[in-house]
């Protein structure tokens, strides 16, 4: 801490975002808007399909519905603020708003980590213990796994947000990032307990993220071993896991690169691009991946479209039937 430094909590921070011209900012804004719309529409589609289609009323799709809801919440923490800042000359965020953003971002991110591990465990039971699957993955257990994912994310983020709220700052209030994130907040803090906060961050992140990833990895090692031993149904077994594996590697891979690599080895602009990947792009890609690689989801989409078209044609037929026929007097001109 500088001698005579005035430790205090700022009222607001300045988010630098991407340093570019006005035309580039317009292009970025349109791109972010398109990503947000695709994220909302894609995940809402998955949620509605899981809710309405009886063929998707199974544990795997129950978890998928919660994953879609998490993705909407996760992207909504950061994207609306980024969109607002795209055309703003002062990209500021209040101290309370920054702490709130950190809390919800970490909460939804941590919950998604645990939920992805629960989905891997579900695939493990379905493939390795098919005869006992209905008992081992009952509705009660599904509800418990989802509750654990939400509570674990909320609890760990509450600790980190509480510690971040007690940081002090004596110099620059400029955060060279797209949104508030603890590593970047610690970079501008001169608080004596900043190192303690950083240790807690990596301890909790290691417990939630790395723990979830290791559980996912163990599940898939058992799945691979069972498939290689049995041989039969190998292609179908891997087909049910392909979408989930793609999502896992996208989410955990981007987060690991952003958090584990030293900041000196990556440029500041590259750090922002990585943040876009795990905070914005991944929630958009998840419903696309599950739609393209899952035959049951594709079938549910086709049935929903067919049902919507049938209802529309029925309404059009009904309207045509309700129209009065021309009278003979009108046709004769009397």
XYZ file of C-alpha atoms in Angstrom, residues 186-327:
142
model
C -8.438 -7.598 -7.117
C -6.047 -6.094 -9.682
C -7.227 -2.560 -8.833
C -7.488 -3.137 -5.087
C -4.784 -2.170 -2.619
C -6.552 -3.765 0.336
C -4.354 -5.657 2.830
C -6.606 -8.722 2.531
C -6.545 -8.840 -1.294
C -4.241 -11.869 -1.210
C -6.604 -13.622 1.201
C -9.509 -12.922 -1.173
C -7.490 -14.352 -4.056
C -6.713 -17.499 -2.050
C -10.402 -17.927 -1.172
C -11.354 -17.353 -4.837
C -9.100 -20.130 -6.087
C -10.001 -22.435 -3.196
C -13.737 -22.131 -3.839
C -13.297 -22.177 -7.615
C -11.149 -25.278 -7.247
C -13.716 -26.979 -5.046
C -16.697 -26.174 -7.268
C -15.218 -26.123 -10.790
C -12.399 -28.665 -10.513
C -14.442 -30.914 -8.226
C -17.328 -30.925 -10.719
C -14.967 -31.508 -13.636
C -13.256 -34.436 -11.878
C -16.628 -36.020 -11.035
C -17.646 -35.592 -14.686
C -14.363 -37.118 -15.820
C -14.758 -40.114 -13.466
C -18.289 -40.716 -14.770
C -17.109 -40.756 -18.372
C -14.137 -43.008 -17.590
C -16.600 -45.564 -16.187
C -18.874 -45.078 -19.210
C -15.981 -45.625 -21.620
C -14.827 -48.718 -19.739
C -18.346 -50.206 -19.719
C -18.880 -49.495 -23.417
C -15.533 -51.015 -24.392
C -16.271 -54.112 -22.315
C -19.811 -54.701 -23.548
C -19.267 -53.574 -27.138
C -22.963 -53.775 -28.014
C -24.769 -50.474 -28.269
C -21.486 -48.564 -28.367
C -22.613 -46.044 -30.972
C -25.935 -45.327 -29.239
C -24.231 -44.944 -25.856
C -21.724 -42.439 -27.166
C -24.456 -40.601 -29.090
C -26.291 -39.817 -25.851
C -23.052 -38.438 -24.367
C -21.684 -36.490 -27.347
C -23.744 -33.340 -26.761
C -22.993 -33.237 -23.054
C -19.272 -33.833 -23.590
C -19.125 -30.963 -26.094
C -20.804 -28.590 -23.629
C -18.502 -29.734 -20.795
C -15.303 -29.125 -22.754
C -16.518 -25.721 -23.986
C -17.547 -24.489 -20.537
C -14.730 -25.896 -18.412
C -12.058 -25.420 -21.107
C -12.673 -21.707 -21.612
C -12.978 -21.083 -17.861
C -9.762 -22.985 -17.124
C -7.800 -21.048 -19.749
C -9.097 -17.731 -18.426
C -8.494 -18.442 -14.723
C -5.509 -20.786 -14.620
C -3.201 -19.186 -17.187
C -1.085 -16.336 -15.777
C -2.410 -12.938 -16.837
C 1.050 -12.018 -18.065
C 0.941 -14.789 -20.695
C -2.319 -13.557 -22.212
C -2.969 -10.076 -23.532
C -5.711 -8.000 -21.970
C -7.785 -8.120 -25.169
C -7.377 -11.905 -25.329
C -8.609 -12.127 -21.741
C -11.764 -10.288 -22.768
C -12.273 -12.650 -25.711
C -11.945 -15.649 -23.384
C -14.461 -14.045 -21.018
C -16.871 -13.712 -23.948
C -16.397 -17.399 -24.714
C -17.307 -18.805 -21.299
C -19.743 -16.063 -20.209
C -21.662 -15.336 -23.425
C -20.899 -17.727 -26.296
C -21.260 -20.998 -24.365
C -24.836 -20.266 -23.130
C -25.777 -19.511 -26.751
C -24.188 -22.709 -28.113
C -25.648 -25.120 -25.549
C -29.188 -25.359 -27.039
C -27.735 -25.481 -30.564
C -25.433 -28.372 -29.618
C -28.241 -30.330 -27.955
C -30.573 -29.694 -30.915
C -28.064 -30.750 -33.585
C -26.692 -33.844 -31.808
C -29.846 -35.218 -30.165
C -32.451 -37.134 -32.171
C -35.101 -36.910 -29.437
C -34.807 -33.117 -29.243
C -34.968 -32.898 -33.039
C -38.073 -35.092 -33.016
C -39.685 -32.896 -30.356
C -38.930 -29.774 -32.436
C -40.482 -31.364 -35.547
C -43.601 -32.379 -33.606
C -43.943 -28.894 -32.112
C -43.645 -27.308 -35.571
C -46.147 -29.788 -37.034
C -48.558 -29.094 -34.168
C -48.232 -25.325 -34.640
C -48.784 -25.589 -38.410
C -51.798 -27.896 -37.912
C -53.381 -25.485 -35.441
C -52.833 -22.592 -37.824
C -54.362 -24.444 -40.764
C -57.327 -25.460 -38.580
C -57.895 -21.820 -37.602
C -57.686 -20.718 -41.237
C -60.201 -23.408 -42.243
C -62.541 -22.338 -39.457
C -62.370 -18.695 -40.516
C -63.143 -19.639 -44.109
C -66.137 -21.701 -42.973
C -67.454 -18.801 -40.904
C -67.532 -16.436 -43.913
C -71.105 -16.148 -45.337
C -71.679 -17.550 -48.816
C -72.726 -15.040 -51.493
C -76.517 -14.961 -51.930
